[in-house]
PDB file of C-alpha atoms in Angstrom:
ATOM      1  CA  MET T 806     -26.191  -4.931 -18.874  1.00  0.00           C
ATOM      2  CA  PRO T 807     -25.351  -8.226 -20.633  1.00  0.00           C
ATOM      3  CA  VAL T 808     -28.032  -9.423 -23.042  1.00  0.00           C
ATOM      4  CA  ALA T 809     -28.195 -12.825 -21.330  1.00  0.00           C
ATOM      5  CA  TRP T 810     -29.035 -11.148 -18.029  1.00  0.00           C
ATOM      6  CA  ARG T 811     -31.838  -9.113 -19.592  1.00  0.00           C
ATOM      7  CA  TYR T 812     -33.323 -12.076 -21.457  1.00  0.00           C
ATOM      8  CA  SER T 813     -33.172 -14.421 -18.473  1.00  0.00           C
ATOM      9  CA  GLY T 814     -34.641 -11.736 -16.220  1.00  0.00           C
ATOM     10  CA  ASN T 815     -37.435 -11.114 -18.688  1.00  0.00           C
ATOM     11  CA  GLN T 816     -38.264 -14.827 -18.824  1.00  0.00           C
ATOM     12  CA  LEU T 817     -38.135 -15.022 -15.038  1.00  0.00           C
ATOM     13  CA  LYS T 818     -40.736 -12.250 -14.773  1.00  0.00           C
ATOM     14  CA  ARG T 819     -42.944 -13.729 -17.511  1.00  0.00           C
ATOM     15  CA  TRP T 820     -43.045 -17.169 -15.902  1.00  0.00           C
ATOM     16  CA  ARG T 821     -43.630 -15.692 -12.443  1.00  0.00           C
ATOM     17  CA  THR T 822     -46.519 -13.551 -13.705  1.00  0.00           C
ATOM     18  CA  LYS T 823     -48.044 -16.427 -15.654  1.00  0.00           C
ATOM     19  CA  ALA T 824     -47.958 -18.639 -12.561  1.00  0.00           C
ATOM     20  CA  ASN T 825     -49.425 -15.883 -10.338  1.00  0.00           C
ATOM     21  CA  VAL T 826     -46.357 -15.981  -8.098  1.00  0.00           C
ATOM     22  CA  THR T 827     -45.649 -12.655  -6.464  1.00  0.00           C
ATOM     23  CA  ARG T 828     -42.191 -11.133  -6.334  1.00  0.00           C
ATOM     24  CA  GLU T 829     -42.387 -11.329  -2.540  1.00  0.00           C
ATOM     25  CA  GLU T 830     -43.182 -15.058  -2.656  1.00  0.00           C
ATOM     26  CA  LEU T 831     -40.234 -15.766  -4.941  1.00  0.00           C
ATOM     27  CA  ALA T 832     -37.978 -13.608  -2.766  1.00  0.00           C
ATOM     28  CA  ALA T 833     -38.975 -15.444   0.407  1.00  0.00           C
ATOM     29  CA  ALA T 834     -38.574 -18.880  -1.174  1.00  0.00           C
ATOM     30  CA  SER T 835     -35.124 -18.093  -2.586  1.00  0.00           C
ATOM     31  CA  ASN T 836     -33.897 -16.103   0.442  1.00  0.00           C
ATOM     32  CA  TYR T 837     -33.469 -12.804  -1.436  1.00  0.00           C
ATOM     33  CA  SER T 838     -35.140  -9.434  -0.982  1.00  0.00           C
ATOM     34  CA  PRO T 839     -37.970  -8.423  -3.341  1.00  0.00           C
ATOM     35  CA  ASP T 840     -35.800  -5.530  -4.587  1.00  0.00           C
ATOM     36  CA  THR T 841     -33.055  -7.991  -5.534  1.00  0.00           C
ATOM     37  CA  ILE T 842     -35.538 -10.134  -7.444  1.00  0.00           C
ATOM     38  CA  LYS T 843     -36.749  -6.975  -9.211  1.00  0.00           C
ATOM     39  CA  SER T 844     -33.201  -6.055 -10.254  1.00  0.00           C
ATOM     40  CA  MET T 845     -32.711  -9.583 -11.623  1.00  0.00           C
ATOM     41  CA  GLU T 846     -35.923  -9.353 -13.629  1.00  0.00           C
ATOM     42  CA  GLN T 847     -34.792  -6.014 -15.038  1.00  0.00           C
ATOM     43  CA  GLY T 848     -31.407  -7.419 -16.064  1.00  0.00           C
ATOM     44  CA  VAL T 849     -29.503  -5.170 -13.662  1.00  0.00           C
ATOM     45  CA  ARG T 850     -28.265  -8.202 -11.737  1.00  0.00           C
ATOM     46  CA  MET T 851     -27.518 -11.655 -13.031  1.00  0.00           C
ATOM     47  CA  PRO T 852     -30.275 -14.121 -12.042  1.00  0.00           C
ATOM     48  CA  THR T 853     -28.553 -16.540  -9.681  1.00  0.00           C
ATOM     49  CA  PRO T 854     -28.786 -20.326 -10.024  1.00  0.00           C
ATOM     50  CA  ARG T 855     -30.736 -20.507  -6.751  1.00  0.00           C
ATOM     51  CA  VAL T 856     -33.371 -18.034  -7.917  1.00  0.00           C
ATOM     52  CA  LEU T 857     -33.739 -19.785 -11.268  1.00  0.00           C
ATOM     53  CA  ASP T 858     -34.144 -23.216  -9.651  1.00  0.00           C
ATOM     54  CA  VAL T 859     -36.637 -21.956  -7.062  1.00  0.00           C
ATOM     55  CA  ALA T 860     -38.601 -20.037  -9.696  1.00  0.00           C
ATOM     56  CA  ASP T 861     -38.606 -23.064 -11.986  1.00  0.00           C
ATOM     57  CA  GLU T 862     -40.266 -25.117  -9.262  1.00  0.00           C
ATOM     58  CA  LEU T 863     -42.698 -22.425  -8.098  1.00  0.00           C
ATOM     59  CA  CYS T 864     -43.742 -21.521 -11.639  1.00  0.00           C
ATOM     60  CA  ARG T 865     -43.838 -25.128 -12.871  1.00  0.00           C
ATOM     61  CA  ALA T 866     -41.540 -24.232 -15.765  1.00  0.00           C
ATOM     62  CA  GLU T 867     -40.413 -27.863 -16.164  1.00  0.00           C
ATOM     63  CA  GLY T 868     -36.730 -27.009 -16.378  1.00  0.00           C
ATOM     64  CA  LEU T 869     -36.990 -24.112 -18.823  1.00  0.00           C
ATOM     65  CA  LEU T 870     -35.930 -21.508 -16.245  1.00  0.00           C
ATOM     66  CA  SER T 871     -33.249 -23.688 -14.686  1.00  0.00           C
ATOM     67  CA  ALA T 872     -31.785 -24.247 -18.154  1.00  0.00           C
ATOM     68  CA  ALA T 873     -30.813 -20.563 -18.277  1.00  0.00           C
ATOM     69  CA  LYS T 874     -28.000 -21.289 -15.823  1.00  0.00           C
ATOM     70  CA  ASP T 875     -25.943 -22.779 -18.655  1.00  0.00           C
ATOM     71  CA  TYR T 876     -26.087 -19.525 -20.624  1.00  0.00           C
ATOM     72  CA  LEU T 877     -25.321 -17.056 -17.871  1.00  0.00           C
ATOM     73  CA  GLN T 878     -21.815 -15.991 -17.041  1.00  0.00           C
ATOM     74  CA  ARG T 879     -21.002 -13.610 -14.240  1.00  0.00           C
ATOM     75  CA  GLU T 880     -19.097 -10.571 -15.506  1.00  0.00           C
ATOM     76  CA  LYS T 881     -15.668 -10.160 -13.948  1.00  0.00           C
ATOM     77  CA  PHE T 882     -15.940  -6.389 -13.804  1.00  0.00           C
ATOM     78  CA  PRO T 883     -18.681  -3.867 -13.013  1.00  0.00           C
ATOM     79  CA  ALA T 884     -20.620  -2.861 -16.122  1.00  0.00           C
ATOM     80  CA  ARG T 885     -19.293   0.705 -16.103  1.00  0.00           C
ATOM     81  CA  ALA T 886     -15.676  -0.518 -16.186  1.00  0.00           C
ATOM     82  CA  GLN T 887     -15.914  -3.171 -18.892  1.00  0.00           C
ATOM     83  CA  ASP T 888     -15.069  -0.897 -21.850  1.00  0.00           C
ATOM     84  CA  PHE T 889     -12.015   0.370 -19.996  1.00  0.00           C
ATOM     85  CA  MET T 890     -10.853  -3.192 -19.303  1.00  0.00           C
ATOM     86  CA  GLU T 891     -11.058  -3.984 -23.006  1.00  0.00           C
ATOM     87  CA  ARG T 892      -8.868  -0.977 -23.838  1.00  0.00           C
ATOM     88  CA  GLU T 893      -6.451  -1.867 -21.074  1.00  0.00           C
ATOM     89  CA  ARG T 894      -5.939  -5.329 -22.570  1.00  0.00           C
ATOM     90  CA  GLU T 895      -5.111  -3.725 -25.945  1.00  0.00           C
ATOM     91  CA  ALA T 896      -2.849  -0.977 -24.597  1.00  0.00           C
ATOM     92  CA  VAL T 897       0.782  -0.560 -25.597  1.00  0.00           C
ATOM     93  CA  SER T 898       1.168   2.371 -23.204  1.00  0.00           C
ATOM     94  CA  LEU T 899      -0.738   3.468 -20.143  1.00  0.00           C
ATOM     95  CA  TRP T 900      -0.449   6.610 -18.038  1.00  0.00           C
ATOM     96  CA  TRP T 901      -2.384   6.515 -14.758  1.00  0.00           C
ATOM     97  CA  TYR T 902      -2.958   9.069 -12.004  1.00  0.00           C
ATOM     98  CA  GLU T 903      -4.756   8.200  -8.754  1.00  0.00           C
ATOM     99  CA  VAL T 904      -5.913  10.541  -5.995  1.00  0.00           C
ATOM    100  CA  THR T 905      -7.226   8.372  -3.165  1.00  0.00           C
ATOM    101  CA  LEU T 906      -6.560   4.751  -4.181  1.00  0.00           C
ATOM    102  CA  ILE T 907      -3.595   2.629  -5.197  1.00  0.00           C
ATOM    103  CA  PRO T 908      -3.965   1.890  -8.946  1.00  0.00           C
ATOM    104  CA  GLY T 909      -5.618  -1.477  -9.518  1.00  0.00           C
ATOM    105  CA  LEU T 910      -2.619  -2.824 -11.433  1.00  0.00           C
ATOM    106  CA  LEU T 911      -0.403  -2.250  -8.363  1.00  0.00           C
ATOM    107  CA  GLN T 912      -2.737  -3.505  -5.637  1.00  0.00           C
ATOM    108  CA  THR T 913      -2.107  -6.480  -3.392  1.00  0.00           C
ATOM    109  CA  LYS T 914      -4.842  -9.064  -3.010  1.00  0.00           C
ATOM    110  CA  GLY T 915      -5.484  -7.962   0.576  1.00  0.00           C
ATOM    111  CA  TYR T 916      -5.825  -4.292  -0.353  1.00  0.00           C
ATOM    112  CA  ALA T 917      -8.104  -5.095  -3.302  1.00  0.00           C
ATOM    113  CA  ARG T 918     -10.359  -7.228  -1.114  1.00  0.00           C
ATOM    114  CA  ALA T 919     -10.569  -4.507   1.546  1.00  0.00           C
ATOM    115  CA  LEU T 920     -11.826  -2.063  -1.088  1.00  0.00           C
ATOM    116  CA  ILE T 921     -14.219  -4.380  -2.886  1.00  0.00           C
ATOM    117  CA  GLU T 922     -15.889  -6.010   0.113  1.00  0.00           C
ATOM    118  CA  ASN T 923     -16.570  -2.719   1.929  1.00  0.00           C
ATOM    119  CA  ARG T 924     -18.928  -1.156  -0.588  1.00  0.00           C
ATOM    120  CA  LEU T 925     -22.525  -0.026  -0.305  1.00  0.00           C
ATOM    121  CA  PRO T 926     -24.712  -1.706  -1.205  1.00  0.00           C
ATOM    122  CA  PRO T 927     -22.660  -4.742  -0.129  1.00  0.00           C
ATOM    123  CA  LEU T 928     -21.715  -7.361  -2.699  1.00  0.00           C
ATOM    124  CA  GLU T 929     -22.215 -11.085  -2.320  1.00  0.00           C
ATOM    125  CA  GLU T 930     -19.096 -12.948  -1.181  1.00  0.00           C
ATOM    126  CA  GLU T 931     -18.968 -14.845  -4.473  1.00  0.00           C
ATOM    127  CA  THR T 932     -18.935 -11.549  -6.383  1.00  0.00           C
ATOM    128  CA  VAL T 933     -16.245 -10.121  -4.097  1.00  0.00           C
ATOM    129  CA  SER T 934     -13.977 -13.140  -4.644  1.00  0.00           C
ATOM    130  CA  GLU T 935     -14.508 -13.068  -8.408  1.00  0.00           C
ATOM    131  CA  ARG T 936     -13.711  -9.360  -8.672  1.00  0.00           C
ATOM    132  CA  VAL T 937     -10.604  -9.677  -6.515  1.00  0.00           C
ATOM    133  CA  ALA T 938      -9.404 -12.550  -8.727  1.00  0.00           C
ATOM    134  CA  ALA T 939     -10.169 -10.539 -11.870  1.00  0.00           C
ATOM    135  CA  ARG T 940      -8.173  -7.579 -10.555  1.00  0.00           C
ATOM    136  CA  MET T 941      -5.206  -9.833  -9.869  1.00  0.00           C
ATOM    137  CA  GLU T 942      -5.493 -11.345 -13.367  1.00  0.00           C
ATOM    138  CA  ARG T 943      -5.219  -7.855 -14.907  1.00  0.00           C
ATOM    139  CA  GLN T 944      -1.743  -7.491 -13.438  1.00  0.00           C
ATOM    140  CA  VAL T 945      -0.238  -9.743 -16.114  1.00  0.00           C
ATOM    141  CA  ILE T 946       0.091  -6.506 -18.094  1.00  0.00           C
ATOM    142  CA  LEU T 947       3.006  -5.580 -15.818  1.00  0.00           C
ATOM    143  CA  THR T 948       5.330  -8.393 -16.828  1.00  0.00           C
ATOM    144  CA  ASP T 949       3.757 -10.899 -19.226  1.00  0.00           C
ATOM    145  CA  ARG T 950       2.991  -8.881 -22.349  1.00  0.00           C
ATOM    146  CA  LYS T 951       5.267  -8.905 -25.414  1.00  0.00           C
ATOM    147  CA  PRO T 952       6.377  -6.374 -26.339  1.00  0.00           C
ATOM    148  CA  PRO T 953       6.218  -4.934 -22.800  1.00  0.00           C
ATOM    149  CA  VAL T 954       3.598  -2.279 -22.129  1.00  0.00           C
ATOM    150  CA  ALA T 955       4.998   1.147 -21.201  1.00  0.00           C
ATOM    151  CA  LEU T 956       3.455   1.998 -17.835  1.00  0.00           C
ATOM    152  CA  HIS T 957       3.595   5.253 -15.900  1.00  0.00           C
ATOM    153  CA  PHE T 958       1.834   5.800 -12.573  1.00  0.00           C
ATOM    154  CA  VAL T 959       1.537   8.909 -10.435  1.00  0.00           C
ATOM    155  CA  VAL T 960      -0.031   8.452  -6.994  1.00  0.00           C
ATOM    156  CA  TYR T 961      -1.131  11.294  -4.733  1.00  0.00           C
ATOM    157  CA  GLU T 962       0.211  11.048  -1.183  1.00  0.00           C
ATOM    158  CA  ALA T 963      -3.327  10.758   0.193  1.00  0.00           C
ATOM    159  CA  ALA T 964      -3.648   7.328  -1.421  1.00  0.00           C
ATOM    160  CA  LEU T 965      -0.553   6.119   0.416  1.00  0.00           C
ATOM    161  CA  ARG T 966      -1.889   7.401   3.747  1.00  0.00           C
ATOM    162  CA  SER T 967      -5.149   5.467   3.519  1.00  0.00           C
ATOM    163  CA  PRO T 968      -5.865   3.110   6.481  1.00  0.00           C
ATOM    164  CA  GLN T 969      -6.157   0.201   4.023  1.00  0.00           C
ATOM    165  CA  VAL T 970      -2.533   0.635   2.903  1.00  0.00           C
ATOM    166  CA  ASP T 971      -0.380  -1.680   4.994  1.00  0.00           C
ATOM    167  CA  ALA T 972       3.310  -2.586   4.847  1.00  0.00           C
ATOM    168  CA  GLU T 973       2.601  -5.345   2.313  1.00  0.00           C
ATOM    169  CA  GLN T 974       0.999  -2.868  -0.077  1.00  0.00           C
ATOM    170  CA  LEU T 975       3.839  -0.379   0.324  1.00  0.00           C
ATOM    171  CA  LYS T 976       6.386  -3.130  -0.382  1.00  0.00           C
ATOM    172  CA  ARG T 977       4.385  -4.079  -3.459  1.00  0.00           C
ATOM    173  CA  LEU T 978       4.888  -0.531  -4.712  1.00  0.00           C
ATOM    174  CA  LEU T 979       8.598  -0.717  -3.951  1.00  0.00           C
ATOM    175  CA  ASP T 980       8.842  -3.916  -5.998  1.00  0.00           C
ATOM    176  CA  ALA T 981       7.311  -2.068  -8.946  1.00  0.00           C
ATOM    177  CA  PHE T 982      10.368   0.188  -9.161  1.00  0.00           C
ATOM    178  CA  GLY T 983      12.335  -2.865 -10.311  1.00  0.00           C
ATOM    179  CA  LEU T 984      10.336  -3.223 -13.544  1.00  0.00           C
ATOM    180  CA  ARG T 985      12.072  -1.733 -16.599  1.00  0.00           C
ATOM    181  CA  ASN T 986       8.813  -0.882 -18.345  1.00  0.00           C
ATOM    182  CA  LEU T 987       7.272   0.897 -15.348  1.00  0.00           C
ATOM    183  CA  ALA T 988       7.741   4.343 -13.817  1.00  0.00           C
ATOM    184  CA  LEU T 989       6.129   5.288 -10.513  1.00  0.00           C
ATOM    185  CA  GLN T 990       5.976   8.773  -9.013  1.00  0.00           C
ATOM    186  CA  VAL T 991       4.504  10.158  -5.811  1.00  0.00           C
ATOM    187  CA  LEU T 992       2.798  13.556  -5.717  1.00  0.00           C
ATOM    188  CA  PRO T 993       3.309  14.913  -2.165  1.00  0.00           C
ATOM    189  CA  PHE T 994       0.675  17.011  -0.430  1.00  0.00           C
ATOM    190  CA  GLU T 995       2.771  20.169  -0.647  1.00  0.00           C
ATOM    191  CA  ARG T 996       3.173  19.888  -4.435  1.00  0.00           C
ATOM    192  CA  ALA T 997      -0.481  19.317  -5.295  1.00  0.00           C
ATOM    193  CA  VAL T 998      -2.039  21.572  -7.934  1.00  0.00           C
ATOM    194  CA  SER T 999      -5.784  22.068  -8.294  1.00  0.00           C
ATOM    195  CA  ASP T1000      -5.999  19.676 -11.258  1.00  0.00           C
ATOM    196  CA  ALA T1001      -4.527  16.952  -9.061  1.00  0.00           C
ATOM    197  CA  LEU T1002      -7.573  17.062  -6.788  1.00  0.00           C
ATOM    198  CA  MET T1003     -10.192  16.563  -9.502  1.00  0.00           C
ATOM    199  CA  GLY T1004     -10.117  12.788  -9.549  1.00  0.00           C
ATOM    200  CA  PRO T1005      -8.277   9.869 -11.186  1.00  0.00           C
ATOM    201  CA  MET T1006      -7.337   9.905 -14.860  1.00  0.00           C
ATOM    202  CA  VAL T1007      -5.949   7.286 -17.222  1.00  0.00           C
ATOM    203  CA  LEU T1008      -4.576   7.751 -20.726  1.00  0.00           C
ATOM    204  CA  LEU T1009      -4.229   4.662 -22.922  1.00  0.00           C
ATOM    205  CA  GLU T1010      -2.763   4.113 -26.379  1.00  0.00           C
ATOM    206  CA  ASN T1011      -3.173   1.000 -28.539  1.00  0.00           C
ATOM    207  CA  SER T1012      -1.030  -0.459 -31.298  1.00  0.00           C
ATOM    208  CA  GLU T1013      -2.931   1.615 -33.884  1.00  0.00           C
ATOM    209  CA  HIS T1014      -1.858   4.756 -31.982  1.00  0.00           C
ATOM    210  CA  GLU T1015      -5.439   5.474 -30.976  1.00  0.00           C
ATOM    211  CA  ARG T1016      -5.600   7.238 -27.634  1.00  0.00           C
ATOM    212  CA  PHE T1017      -8.341   6.978 -25.017  1.00  0.00           C
ATOM    213  CA  ALA T1018      -8.933   8.974 -21.862  1.00  0.00           C
ATOM    214  CA  PHE T1019     -10.662   7.397 -18.877  1.00  0.00           C
ATOM    215  CA  THR T1020     -12.026   9.390 -15.958  1.00  0.00           C
ATOM    216  CA  GLU T1021     -13.876   7.926 -13.015  1.00  0.00           C
ATOM    217  CA  GLY T1022     -16.173   9.292 -10.320  1.00  0.00           C
ATOM    218  CA  PRO T1023     -18.082   7.615  -7.483  1.00  0.00           C
ATOM    219  CA  PHE T1024     -21.177   6.940  -9.618  1.00  0.00           C
ATOM    220  CA  ALA T1025     -20.096   7.336 -13.240  1.00  0.00           C
ATOM    221  CA  SER T1026     -17.134   6.677 -15.495  1.00  0.00           C
ATOM    222  CA  GLU T1027     -16.265   7.919 -18.962  1.00  0.00           C
ATOM    223  CA  LEU T1028     -14.031   6.394 -21.619  1.00  0.00           C
ATOM    224  CA  SER T1029     -13.515   8.807 -24.506  1.00  0.00           C
ATOM    225  CA  ALA T1030     -11.585   8.909 -27.761  1.00  0.00           C
ATOM    226  CA  ASP T1031     -12.650  12.522 -28.380  1.00  0.00           C
ATOM    227  CA  PRO T1032      -9.422  14.398 -29.272  1.00  0.00           C
ATOM    228  CA  GLU T1033     -10.483  17.365 -27.158  1.00  0.00           C
ATOM    229  CA  VAL T1034     -11.034  15.198 -24.080  1.00  0.00           C
ATOM    230  CA  VAL T1035      -7.811  13.255 -24.673  1.00  0.00           C
ATOM    231  CA  SER T1036      -5.893  16.529 -25.040  1.00  0.00           C
ATOM    232  CA  ARG T1037      -7.350  17.929 -21.835  1.00  0.00           C
ATOM    233  CA  VAL T1038      -6.481  14.803 -19.853  1.00  0.00           C
ATOM    234  CA  THR T1039      -2.988  14.735 -21.371  1.00  0.00           C
ATOM    235  CA  GLN T1040      -2.368  18.320 -20.293  1.00  0.00           C
ATOM    236  CA  ARG T1041      -3.534  17.636 -16.757  1.00  0.00           C
ATOM    237  CA  LEU T1042      -1.426  14.492 -16.489  1.00  0.00           C
ATOM    238  CA  SER T1043       1.615  16.356 -17.797  1.00  0.00           C
ATOM    239  CA  MET T1044       1.200  19.076 -15.170  1.00  0.00           C
ATOM    240  CA  ILE T1045       0.780  16.533 -12.374  1.00  0.00           C
ATOM    241  CA  ARG T1046       3.775  14.534 -13.558  1.00  0.00           C
ATOM    242  CA  ALA T1047       5.936  17.668 -13.589  1.00  0.00           C
ATOM    243  CA  GLN T1048       4.997  18.439  -9.985  1.00  0.00           C
ATOM    244  CA  ALA T1049       5.529  14.885  -8.691  1.00  0.00           C
ATOM    245  CA  LEU T1050       8.718  13.531  -7.160  1.00  0.00           C
ATOM    246  CA  SER T1051      11.089  11.768  -9.543  1.00  0.00           C
ATOM    247  CA  PRO T1052      10.961   7.950  -9.553  1.00  0.00           C
ATOM    248  CA  ALA T1053      14.145   7.810  -7.425  1.00  0.00           C
ATOM    249  CA  GLU T1054      12.749  10.340  -4.942  1.00  0.00           C
ATOM    250  CA  SER T1055       9.449   8.477  -4.922  1.00  0.00           C
ATOM    251  CA  ALA T1056      11.180   5.193  -4.099  1.00  0.00           C
ATOM    252  CA  ARG T1057      12.902   6.831  -1.116  1.00  0.00           C
ATOM    253  CA  PHE T1058       9.584   8.381  -0.036  1.00  0.00           C
ATOM    254  CA  ILE T1059       7.798   5.005  -0.035  1.00  0.00           C
ATOM    255  CA  LYS T1060      10.783   3.248   1.563  1.00  0.00           C
ATOM    256  CA  GLY T1061      10.554   5.731   4.430  1.00  0.00           C
ATOM    257  CA  MET T1062       6.891   4.848   4.874  1.00  0.00           C
ATOM    258  CA  VAL T1063       7.716   1.128   4.923  1.00  0.00           C
ATOM    259  CA  ASP T1064      10.354   1.700   7.605  1.00  0.00           C
ATOM    260  CA  ARG T1065       7.823   3.534   9.770  1.00  0.00           C
ATOM    261  CA  HIS T1066       5.343   0.682   9.375  1.00  0.00           C
ATOM    262  CA  GLU T1067       7.843  -1.872  10.653  1.00  0.00           C
TER     263      GLU T1067
END
């Protein structure tokens, strides 16, 4: 949780308590639920400009709460992913395996939006738009970094069969085969090994030759530089890569899917 969120939330609660304004009253006046106001006061969510302005008036803070708007900045990425994003920006090589989703660096805007806006609990539209834009911004790593980043992706067939994957997304993957610094492989259903079903894995290396392993689940993520963890992820990725179709075979596989979509 960003420090600015926690501090602003703490001040919001202090002023509300001092003015004898209940959480329910603030929620009703600002058109939010009491639980949302609680999460803002705890620093879990960023206090929105509307809540700060309404609270400023209700609590007679004379502009002190509204002033917090100038110091708050919405994070582009979920808190649990921010460390990974920092490492991704520093990476000179990246090795990524996905089980059920197209890797974020290869997603179209439409596919990314379909994933982000259909989450529970639902996100505000402003947050959805900001996170879609942030995901698109990350894709500069594909072509705009000097020296180029070495990228290797392996995608399980299940990810390609998802209802959210349309012809545009499949063509986006085909375009990726034209990048000299990128290799893309498909792991078909019939070649899957048990390690391939355990979830997505990413291995990153920076210019100092430090290596990081990133694993992600539905409710928790882990970024580790522990040599034992990195070694274990490397071994699993190597096994999956060996079982996957070659890049040329993978291109033909995806091209066949595009043809069936059209």
